[in-house]
mmCIF file of C-alpha atoms and ligand atoms in Angstrom:
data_model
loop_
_atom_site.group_PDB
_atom_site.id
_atom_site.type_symbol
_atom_site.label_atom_id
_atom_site.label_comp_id
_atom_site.label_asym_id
_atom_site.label_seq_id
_atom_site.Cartn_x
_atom_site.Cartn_y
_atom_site.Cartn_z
ATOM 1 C CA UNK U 952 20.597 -13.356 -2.731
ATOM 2 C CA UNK U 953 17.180 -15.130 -1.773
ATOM 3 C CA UNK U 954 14.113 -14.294 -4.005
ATOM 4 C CA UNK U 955 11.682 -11.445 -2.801
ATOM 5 C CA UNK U 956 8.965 -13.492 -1.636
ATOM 6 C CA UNK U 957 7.618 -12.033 1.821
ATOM 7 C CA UNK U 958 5.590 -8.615 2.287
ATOM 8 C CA UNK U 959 3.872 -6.688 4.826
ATOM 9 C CA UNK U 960 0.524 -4.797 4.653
ATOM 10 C CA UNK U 961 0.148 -2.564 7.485
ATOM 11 C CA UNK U 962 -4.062 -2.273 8.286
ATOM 12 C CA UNK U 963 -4.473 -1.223 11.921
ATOM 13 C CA UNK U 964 -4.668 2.390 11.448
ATOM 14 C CA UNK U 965 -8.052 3.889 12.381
ATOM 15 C CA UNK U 966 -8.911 5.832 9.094
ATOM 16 C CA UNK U 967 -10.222 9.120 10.997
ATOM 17 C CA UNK U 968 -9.686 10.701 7.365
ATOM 18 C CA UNK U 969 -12.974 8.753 5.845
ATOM 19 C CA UNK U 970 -15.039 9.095 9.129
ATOM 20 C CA UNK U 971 -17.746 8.274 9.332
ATOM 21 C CA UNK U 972 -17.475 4.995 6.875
ATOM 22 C CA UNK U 973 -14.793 4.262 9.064
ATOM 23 C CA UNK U 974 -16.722 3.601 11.920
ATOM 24 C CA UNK U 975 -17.866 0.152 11.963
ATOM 25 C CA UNK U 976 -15.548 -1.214 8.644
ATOM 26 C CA UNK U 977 -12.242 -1.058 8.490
ATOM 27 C CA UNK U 978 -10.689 1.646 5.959
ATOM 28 C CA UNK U 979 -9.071 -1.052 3.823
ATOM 29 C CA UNK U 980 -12.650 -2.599 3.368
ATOM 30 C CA UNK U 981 -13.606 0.230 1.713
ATOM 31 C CA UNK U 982 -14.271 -0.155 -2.330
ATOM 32 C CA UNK U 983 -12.288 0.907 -5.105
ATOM 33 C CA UNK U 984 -14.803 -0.398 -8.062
ATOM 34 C CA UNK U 985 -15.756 -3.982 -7.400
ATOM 35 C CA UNK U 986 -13.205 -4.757 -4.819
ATOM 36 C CA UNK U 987 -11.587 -3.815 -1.582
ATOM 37 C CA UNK U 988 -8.824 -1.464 -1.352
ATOM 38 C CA UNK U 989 -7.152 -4.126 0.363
ATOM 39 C CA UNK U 990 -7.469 -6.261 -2.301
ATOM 40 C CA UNK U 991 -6.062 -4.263 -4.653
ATOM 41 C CA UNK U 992 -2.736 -4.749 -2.680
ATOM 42 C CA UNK U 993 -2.732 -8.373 -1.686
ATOM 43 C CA UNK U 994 -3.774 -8.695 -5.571
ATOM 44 C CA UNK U 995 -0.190 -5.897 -6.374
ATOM 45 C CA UNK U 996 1.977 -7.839 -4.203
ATOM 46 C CA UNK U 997 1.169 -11.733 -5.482
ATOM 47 C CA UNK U 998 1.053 -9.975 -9.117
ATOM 48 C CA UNK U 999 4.768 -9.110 -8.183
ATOM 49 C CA UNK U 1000 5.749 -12.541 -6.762
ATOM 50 C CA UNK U 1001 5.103 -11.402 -2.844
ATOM 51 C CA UNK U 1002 2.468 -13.950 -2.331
ATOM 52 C CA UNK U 1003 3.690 -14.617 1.410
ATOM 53 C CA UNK U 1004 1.979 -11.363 3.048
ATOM 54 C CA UNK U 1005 1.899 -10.533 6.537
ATOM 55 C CA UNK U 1006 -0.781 -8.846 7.565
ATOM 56 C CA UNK U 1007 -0.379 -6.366 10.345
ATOM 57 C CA UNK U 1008 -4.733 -5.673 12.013
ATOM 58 C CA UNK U 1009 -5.863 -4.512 15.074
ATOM 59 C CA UNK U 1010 -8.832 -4.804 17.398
ATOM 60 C CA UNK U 1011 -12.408 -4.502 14.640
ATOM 61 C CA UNK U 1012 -10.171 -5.341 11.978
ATOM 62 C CA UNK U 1013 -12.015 -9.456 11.287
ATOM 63 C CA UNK U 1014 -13.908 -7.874 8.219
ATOM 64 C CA UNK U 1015 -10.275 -8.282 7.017
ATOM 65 C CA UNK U 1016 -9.891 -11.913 7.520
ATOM 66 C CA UNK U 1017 -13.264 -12.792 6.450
ATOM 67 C CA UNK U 1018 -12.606 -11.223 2.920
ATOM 68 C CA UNK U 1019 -9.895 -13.142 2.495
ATOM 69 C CA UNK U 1020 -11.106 -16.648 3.896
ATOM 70 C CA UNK U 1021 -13.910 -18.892 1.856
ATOM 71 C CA UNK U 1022 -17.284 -18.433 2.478
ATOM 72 C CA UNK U 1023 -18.914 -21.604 2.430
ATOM 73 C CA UNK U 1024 -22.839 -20.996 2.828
ATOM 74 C CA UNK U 1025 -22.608 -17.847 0.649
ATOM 75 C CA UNK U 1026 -20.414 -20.343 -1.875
ATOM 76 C CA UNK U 1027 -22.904 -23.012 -1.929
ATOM 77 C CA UNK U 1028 -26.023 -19.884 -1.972
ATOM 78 C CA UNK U 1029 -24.284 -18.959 -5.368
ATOM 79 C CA UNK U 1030 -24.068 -22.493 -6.466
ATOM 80 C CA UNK U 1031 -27.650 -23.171 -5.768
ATOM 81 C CA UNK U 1032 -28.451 -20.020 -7.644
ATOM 82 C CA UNK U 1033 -26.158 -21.161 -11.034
ATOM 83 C CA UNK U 1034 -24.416 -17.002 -10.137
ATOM 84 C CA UNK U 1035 -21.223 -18.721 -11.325
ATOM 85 C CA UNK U 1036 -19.492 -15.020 -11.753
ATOM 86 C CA UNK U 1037 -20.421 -14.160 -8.604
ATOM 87 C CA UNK U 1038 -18.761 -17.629 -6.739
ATOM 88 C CA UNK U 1039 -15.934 -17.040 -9.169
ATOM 89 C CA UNK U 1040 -14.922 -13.605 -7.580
ATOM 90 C CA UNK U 1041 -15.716 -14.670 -4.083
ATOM 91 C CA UNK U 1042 -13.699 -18.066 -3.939
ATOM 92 C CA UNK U 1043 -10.884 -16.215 -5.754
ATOM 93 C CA UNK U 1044 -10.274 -13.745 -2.624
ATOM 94 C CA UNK U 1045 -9.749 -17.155 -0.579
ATOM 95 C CA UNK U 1046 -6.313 -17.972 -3.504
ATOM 96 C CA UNK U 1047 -4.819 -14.777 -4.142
ATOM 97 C CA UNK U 1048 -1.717 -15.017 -1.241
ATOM 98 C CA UNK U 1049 -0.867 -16.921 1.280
ATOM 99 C CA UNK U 1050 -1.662 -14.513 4.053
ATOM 100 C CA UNK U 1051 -1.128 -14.463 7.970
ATOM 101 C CA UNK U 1052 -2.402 -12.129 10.469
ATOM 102 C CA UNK U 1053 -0.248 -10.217 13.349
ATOM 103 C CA UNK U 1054 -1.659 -7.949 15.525
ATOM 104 C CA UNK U 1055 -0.788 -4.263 16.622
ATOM 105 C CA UNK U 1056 -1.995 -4.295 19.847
ATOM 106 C CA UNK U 1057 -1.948 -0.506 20.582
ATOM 107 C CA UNK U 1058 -1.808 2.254 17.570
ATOM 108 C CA UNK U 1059 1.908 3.345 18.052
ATOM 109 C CA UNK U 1060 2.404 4.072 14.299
ATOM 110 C CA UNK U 1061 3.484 2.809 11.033
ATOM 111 C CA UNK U 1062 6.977 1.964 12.141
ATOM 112 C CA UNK U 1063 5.491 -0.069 15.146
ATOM 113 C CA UNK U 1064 3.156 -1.659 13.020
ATOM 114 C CA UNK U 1065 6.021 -3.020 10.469
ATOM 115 C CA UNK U 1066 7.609 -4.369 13.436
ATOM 116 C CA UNK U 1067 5.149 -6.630 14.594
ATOM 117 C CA UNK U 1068 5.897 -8.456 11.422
ATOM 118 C CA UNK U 1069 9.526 -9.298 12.371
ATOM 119 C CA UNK U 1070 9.150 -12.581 13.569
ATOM 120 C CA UNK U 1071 7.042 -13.479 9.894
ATOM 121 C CA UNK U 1072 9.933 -11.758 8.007
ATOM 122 C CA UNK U 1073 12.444 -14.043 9.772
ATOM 123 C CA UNK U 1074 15.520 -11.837 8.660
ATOM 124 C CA UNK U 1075 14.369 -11.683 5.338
ATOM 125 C CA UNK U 1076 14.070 -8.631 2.601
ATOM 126 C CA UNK U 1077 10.612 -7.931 2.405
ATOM 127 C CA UNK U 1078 7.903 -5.407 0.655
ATOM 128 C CA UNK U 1079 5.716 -3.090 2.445
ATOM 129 C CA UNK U 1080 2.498 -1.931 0.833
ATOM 130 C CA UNK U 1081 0.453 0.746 2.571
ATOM 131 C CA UNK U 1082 -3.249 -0.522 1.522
ATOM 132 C CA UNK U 1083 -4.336 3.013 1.383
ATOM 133 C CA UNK U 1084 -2.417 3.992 -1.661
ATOM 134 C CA UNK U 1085 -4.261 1.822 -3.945
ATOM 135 C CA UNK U 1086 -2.071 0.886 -7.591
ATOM 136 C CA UNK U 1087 -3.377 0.963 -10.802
ATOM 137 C CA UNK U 1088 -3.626 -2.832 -11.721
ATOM 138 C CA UNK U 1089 -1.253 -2.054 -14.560
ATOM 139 C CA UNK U 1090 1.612 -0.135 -13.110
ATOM 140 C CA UNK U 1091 4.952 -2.479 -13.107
ATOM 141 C CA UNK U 1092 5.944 0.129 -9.749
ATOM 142 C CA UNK U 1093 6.184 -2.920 -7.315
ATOM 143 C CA UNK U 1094 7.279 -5.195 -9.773
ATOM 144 C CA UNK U 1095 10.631 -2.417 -10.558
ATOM 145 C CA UNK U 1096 11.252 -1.966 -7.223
ATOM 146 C CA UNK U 1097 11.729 -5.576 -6.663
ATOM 147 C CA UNK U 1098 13.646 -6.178 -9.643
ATOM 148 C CA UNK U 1099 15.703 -3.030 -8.636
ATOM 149 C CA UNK U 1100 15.899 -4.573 -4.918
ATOM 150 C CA UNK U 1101 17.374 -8.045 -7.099
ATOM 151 C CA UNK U 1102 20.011 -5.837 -8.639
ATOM 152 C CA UNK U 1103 21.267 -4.034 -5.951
ATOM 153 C CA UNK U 1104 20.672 -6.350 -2.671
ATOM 154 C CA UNK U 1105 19.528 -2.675 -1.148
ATOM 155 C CA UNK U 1106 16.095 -1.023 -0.148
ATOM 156 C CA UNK U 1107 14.486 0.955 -2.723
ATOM 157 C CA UNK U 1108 11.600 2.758 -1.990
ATOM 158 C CA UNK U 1109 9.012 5.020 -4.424
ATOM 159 C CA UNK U 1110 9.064 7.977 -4.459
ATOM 160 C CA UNK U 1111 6.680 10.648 -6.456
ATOM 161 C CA UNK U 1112 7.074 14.279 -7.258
ATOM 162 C CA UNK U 1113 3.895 16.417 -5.108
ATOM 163 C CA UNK U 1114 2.916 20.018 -5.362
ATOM 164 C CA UNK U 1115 5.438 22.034 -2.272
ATOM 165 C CA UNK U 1116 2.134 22.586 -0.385
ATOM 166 C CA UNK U 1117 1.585 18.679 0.054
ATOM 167 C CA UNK U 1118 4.901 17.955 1.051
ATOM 168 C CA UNK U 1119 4.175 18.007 4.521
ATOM 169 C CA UNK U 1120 1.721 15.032 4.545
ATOM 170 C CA UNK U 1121 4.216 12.384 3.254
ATOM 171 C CA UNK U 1122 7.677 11.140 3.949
ATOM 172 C CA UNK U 1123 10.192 13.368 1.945
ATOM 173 C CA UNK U 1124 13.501 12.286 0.123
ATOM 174 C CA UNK U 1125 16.700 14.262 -0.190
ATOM 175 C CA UNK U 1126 18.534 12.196 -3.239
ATOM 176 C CA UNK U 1127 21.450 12.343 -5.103
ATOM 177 C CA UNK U 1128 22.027 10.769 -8.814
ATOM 178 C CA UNK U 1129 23.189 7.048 -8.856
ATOM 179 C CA UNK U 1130 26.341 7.113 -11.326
ATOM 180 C CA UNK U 1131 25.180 4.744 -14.400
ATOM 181 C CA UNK U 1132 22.003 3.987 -13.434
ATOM 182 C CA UNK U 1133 18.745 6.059 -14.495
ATOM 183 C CA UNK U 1134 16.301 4.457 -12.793
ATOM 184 C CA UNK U 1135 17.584 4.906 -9.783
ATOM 185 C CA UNK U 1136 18.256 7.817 -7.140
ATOM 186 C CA UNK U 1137 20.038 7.381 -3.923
ATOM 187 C CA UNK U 1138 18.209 8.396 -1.103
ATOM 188 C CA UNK U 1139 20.794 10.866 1.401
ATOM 189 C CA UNK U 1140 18.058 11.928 4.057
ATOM 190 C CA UNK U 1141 14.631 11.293 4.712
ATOM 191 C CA UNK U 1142 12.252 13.107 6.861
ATOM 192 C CA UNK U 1143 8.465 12.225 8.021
ATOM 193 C CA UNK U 1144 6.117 15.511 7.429
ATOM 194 C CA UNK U 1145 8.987 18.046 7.252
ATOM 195 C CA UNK U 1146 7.032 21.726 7.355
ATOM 196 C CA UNK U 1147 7.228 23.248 3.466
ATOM 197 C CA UNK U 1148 10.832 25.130 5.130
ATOM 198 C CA UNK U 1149 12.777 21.754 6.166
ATOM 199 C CA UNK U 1150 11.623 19.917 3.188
ATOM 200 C CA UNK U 1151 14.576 18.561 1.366
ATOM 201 C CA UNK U 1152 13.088 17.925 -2.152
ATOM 202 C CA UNK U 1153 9.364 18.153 -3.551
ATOM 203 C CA UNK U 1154 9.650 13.620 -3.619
ATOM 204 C CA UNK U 1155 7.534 12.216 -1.139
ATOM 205 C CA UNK U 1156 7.293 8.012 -0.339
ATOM 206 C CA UNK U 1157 4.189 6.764 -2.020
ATOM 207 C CA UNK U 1158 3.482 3.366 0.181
ATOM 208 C CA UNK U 1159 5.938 1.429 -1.602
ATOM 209 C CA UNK U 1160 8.532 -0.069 -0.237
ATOM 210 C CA UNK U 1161 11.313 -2.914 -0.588
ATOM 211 C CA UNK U 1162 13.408 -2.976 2.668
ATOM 212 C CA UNK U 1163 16.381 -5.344 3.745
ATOM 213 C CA UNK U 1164 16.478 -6.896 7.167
ATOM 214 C CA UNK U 1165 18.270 -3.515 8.767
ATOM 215 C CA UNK U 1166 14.842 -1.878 8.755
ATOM 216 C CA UNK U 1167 13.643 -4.369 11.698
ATOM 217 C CA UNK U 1168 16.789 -3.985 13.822
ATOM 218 C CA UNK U 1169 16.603 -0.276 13.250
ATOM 219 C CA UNK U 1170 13.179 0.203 14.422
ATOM 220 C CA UNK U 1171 13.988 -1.881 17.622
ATOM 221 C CA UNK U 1172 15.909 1.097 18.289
ATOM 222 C CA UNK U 1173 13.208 3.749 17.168
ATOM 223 C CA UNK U 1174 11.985 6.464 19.078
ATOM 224 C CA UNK U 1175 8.567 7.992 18.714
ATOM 225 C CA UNK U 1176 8.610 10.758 16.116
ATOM 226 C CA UNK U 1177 6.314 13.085 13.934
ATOM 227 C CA UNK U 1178 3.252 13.200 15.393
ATOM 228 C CA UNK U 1179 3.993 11.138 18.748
ATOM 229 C CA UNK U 1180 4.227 7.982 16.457
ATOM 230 C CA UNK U 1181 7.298 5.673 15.963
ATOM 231 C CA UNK U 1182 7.587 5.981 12.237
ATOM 232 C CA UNK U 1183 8.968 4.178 9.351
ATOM 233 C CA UNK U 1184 10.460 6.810 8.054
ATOM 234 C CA UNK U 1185 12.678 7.358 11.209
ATOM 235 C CA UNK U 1186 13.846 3.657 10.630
ATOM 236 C CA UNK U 1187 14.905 4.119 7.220
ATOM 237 C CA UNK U 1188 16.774 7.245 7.996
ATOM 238 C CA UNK U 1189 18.727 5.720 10.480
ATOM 239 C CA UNK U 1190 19.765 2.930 7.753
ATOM 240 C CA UNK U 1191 20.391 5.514 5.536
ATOM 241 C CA UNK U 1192 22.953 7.196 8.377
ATOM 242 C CA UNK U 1193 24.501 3.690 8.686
ATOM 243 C CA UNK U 1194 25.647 3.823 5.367
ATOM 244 C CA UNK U 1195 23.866 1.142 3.800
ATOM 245 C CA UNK U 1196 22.831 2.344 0.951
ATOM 246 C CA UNK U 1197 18.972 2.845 0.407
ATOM 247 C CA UNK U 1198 17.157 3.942 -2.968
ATOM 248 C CA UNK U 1199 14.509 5.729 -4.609
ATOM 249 C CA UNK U 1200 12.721 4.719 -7.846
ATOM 250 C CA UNK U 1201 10.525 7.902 -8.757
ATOM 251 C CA UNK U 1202 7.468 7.127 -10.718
ATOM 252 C CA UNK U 1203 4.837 9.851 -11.970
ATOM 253 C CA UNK U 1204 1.745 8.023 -12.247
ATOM 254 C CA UNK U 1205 -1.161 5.472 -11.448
ATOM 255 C CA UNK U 1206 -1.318 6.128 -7.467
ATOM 256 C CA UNK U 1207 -4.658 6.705 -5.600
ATOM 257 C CA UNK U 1208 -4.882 7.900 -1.748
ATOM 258 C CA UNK U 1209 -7.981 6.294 -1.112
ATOM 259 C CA UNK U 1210 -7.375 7.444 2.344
ATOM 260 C CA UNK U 1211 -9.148 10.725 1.900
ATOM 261 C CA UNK U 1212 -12.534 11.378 0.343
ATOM 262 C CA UNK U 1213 -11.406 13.195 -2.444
ATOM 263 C CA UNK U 1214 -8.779 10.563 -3.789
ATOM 264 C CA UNK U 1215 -11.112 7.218 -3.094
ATOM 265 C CA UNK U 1216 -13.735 9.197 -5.491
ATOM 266 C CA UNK U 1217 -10.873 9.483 -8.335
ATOM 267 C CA UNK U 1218 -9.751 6.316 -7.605
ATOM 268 C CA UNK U 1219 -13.690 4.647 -8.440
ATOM 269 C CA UNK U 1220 -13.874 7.426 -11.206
ATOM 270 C CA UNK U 1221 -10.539 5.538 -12.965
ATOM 271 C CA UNK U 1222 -11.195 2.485 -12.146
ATOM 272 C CA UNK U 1223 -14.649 2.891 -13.802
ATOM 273 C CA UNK U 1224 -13.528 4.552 -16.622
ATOM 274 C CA UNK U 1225 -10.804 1.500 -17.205
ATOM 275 C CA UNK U 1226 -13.733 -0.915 -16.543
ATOM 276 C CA UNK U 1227 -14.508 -2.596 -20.377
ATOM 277 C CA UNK U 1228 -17.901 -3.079 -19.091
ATOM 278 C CA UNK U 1229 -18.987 0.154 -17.177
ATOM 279 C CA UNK U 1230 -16.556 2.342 -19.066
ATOM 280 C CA UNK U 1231 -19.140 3.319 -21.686
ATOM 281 C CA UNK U 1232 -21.543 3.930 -19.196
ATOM 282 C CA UNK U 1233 -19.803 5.826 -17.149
ATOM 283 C CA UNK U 1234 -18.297 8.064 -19.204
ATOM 284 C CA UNK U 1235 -21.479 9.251 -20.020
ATOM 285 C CA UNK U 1236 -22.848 9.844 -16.845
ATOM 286 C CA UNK U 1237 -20.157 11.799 -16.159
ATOM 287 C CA UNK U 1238 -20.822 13.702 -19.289
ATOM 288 C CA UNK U 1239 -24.363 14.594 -18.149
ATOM 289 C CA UNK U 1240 -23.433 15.362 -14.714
ATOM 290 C CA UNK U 1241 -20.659 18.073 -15.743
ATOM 291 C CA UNK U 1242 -23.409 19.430 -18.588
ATOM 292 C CA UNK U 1243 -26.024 19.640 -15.462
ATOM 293 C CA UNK U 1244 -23.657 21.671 -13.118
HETATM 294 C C1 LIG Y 343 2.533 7.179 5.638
HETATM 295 C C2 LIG Y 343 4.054 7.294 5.802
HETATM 296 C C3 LIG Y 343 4.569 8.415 4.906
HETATM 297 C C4 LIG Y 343 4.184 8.148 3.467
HETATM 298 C C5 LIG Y 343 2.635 8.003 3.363
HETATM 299 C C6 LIG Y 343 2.232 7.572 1.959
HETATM 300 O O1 LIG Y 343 1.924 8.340 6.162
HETATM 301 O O2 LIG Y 343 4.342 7.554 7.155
HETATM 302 O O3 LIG Y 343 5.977 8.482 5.004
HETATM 303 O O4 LIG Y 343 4.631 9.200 2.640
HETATM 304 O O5 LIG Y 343 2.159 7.004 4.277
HETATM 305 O O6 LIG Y 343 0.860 7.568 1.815
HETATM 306 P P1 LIG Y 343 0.351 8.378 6.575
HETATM 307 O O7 LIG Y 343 -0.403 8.507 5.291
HETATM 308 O O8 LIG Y 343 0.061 7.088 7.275
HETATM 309 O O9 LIG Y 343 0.198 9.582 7.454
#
């Protein structure tokens, strides 16, 4: 079996959840802390030895490329001004990955996006990373799905245990123990958004994914699904029908939606709070805030 190397990072969706910051900046330009959430991932997926990303943007999407490109007048600006931590951090987006760009020409959904990386994947394995579901720097989650992926030549995907009223939002797993192996579930059905009746299991797919070549041929064949949308989930459900096997790896922790308001606040409250420099500080403020309310 070839070593993981290749990923994809889907970042054409429109981000109507974070209107309006969305307007103007793409959603994955928006900051967790000090950096992009799009960062975060590209910085996830080279951590875990994926440093050949694909890049899926649409139209207003260049903020993207930019981040990750050098900067030469701003470089040199720093220079001049001796603001060496400053040039450190911005040359440093230019080395994380190697990273191309594809585009999605019209919003069709997440399994349509993935596909527009199939030429870059070449018939390979590859990770998907949903940019929106920022990590904690930390968590080993990509780095054990790949190293389950290694051991089993099979797409694993994470999955995480939500409350039965937020079922509905994600992907949901029905699973079945794997015989000998505790890290492991196999995955038996999966469904995109099932209402709270047709959901299978409370484990929903948390933006990480490792996924064999099948997934490409199988969404070649996908028909538009929940919400109008040709979806991921569809794909993998129709490997799953096909027999090949396909597996979960449920984790309980360190996972921020930064797609809606509420979970890009916690993630900057964590994030902050892990920070050895603002920690102390914001802690704190935090403190005085609550005491104020
Ligand atoms: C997407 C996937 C869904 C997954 C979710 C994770 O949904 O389609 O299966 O559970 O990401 O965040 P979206 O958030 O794009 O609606």
């Amino acid at each position: 079996m070839t070593k993981l190397t290749k990923a994809v990072i889907p970042a054409a969706g429109w981000g109507t959840r974070l209107l309006p910051a969305t307007k103007a900046i793409p959603k994955e330009m928006v900051p967790v802390l000090d950096r992009p959430a799009m960062q975060w991932a590209v910085e996830e997926a080279a951590a875990a030895g994926l440093s050949d990303i694909c890049v899926v943007t649409s139209r207003a999407k260049s903020a993207i490329e930019d981040h990750f490109d050098t900067a030469p007048e701003l470089e040199a600006a720093l220079e001049r001004r001796s603001k060496t931590e400053a040039l450190e951090a911005v040359r440093r987006t230019a080395t994380l990955a190697k990273l191309h760009y594809t585009r999605q020409a019209s919003a069709l959904g997440l399994g349509h996006a993935v596909a527009q990386a199939a030429e870059h994947i070449a018939g390979e394995a590859f990770a998907v990373l949903l940019p929106d579901v920022v990590m904690e720097p930390s968590s080993p989650l990509l780095r054990e799905l790949v190293s389950a992926h290694g051991r089993t030549g099979a797409s694993v995907l994470a999955l995480i245990e939500v409350e039965p009223e937020e079922v509905s939002s994600y992907g949901c797993a029905a699973v079945e123990p794997v015989p000998g192996d505790d890290s492991l579930v196999r995955i038996t059905g999966i469904v995109e958004k099932p209402s709270p009746a047709e959901a299978p299991s409370r484990l929903t797919v948390a933006g990480r994914y490792v996924l064999t070549p099948a997934i490409m041929e199988a969404l070649r064949r996908t028909e538009p699904g929940a919400g109008g949308e040709i979806q991921l989930t569809d794909a993998i459900e129709a490997v799953v029908d096909s027999d090949e096997p396909v597996y979960g790896h449920i984790f309980d922790s360190g996972l921020y939606d930064t797609g809606t308001a509420l979970g890009l606040i916690e993630a900057n409250v964590a994030f902050a709070l892990a920070d050895p420099q603002l920690g102390p500080a914001v802690r704190k403020m935090l403190k005085e805030q609550s005491a104020r309310e």
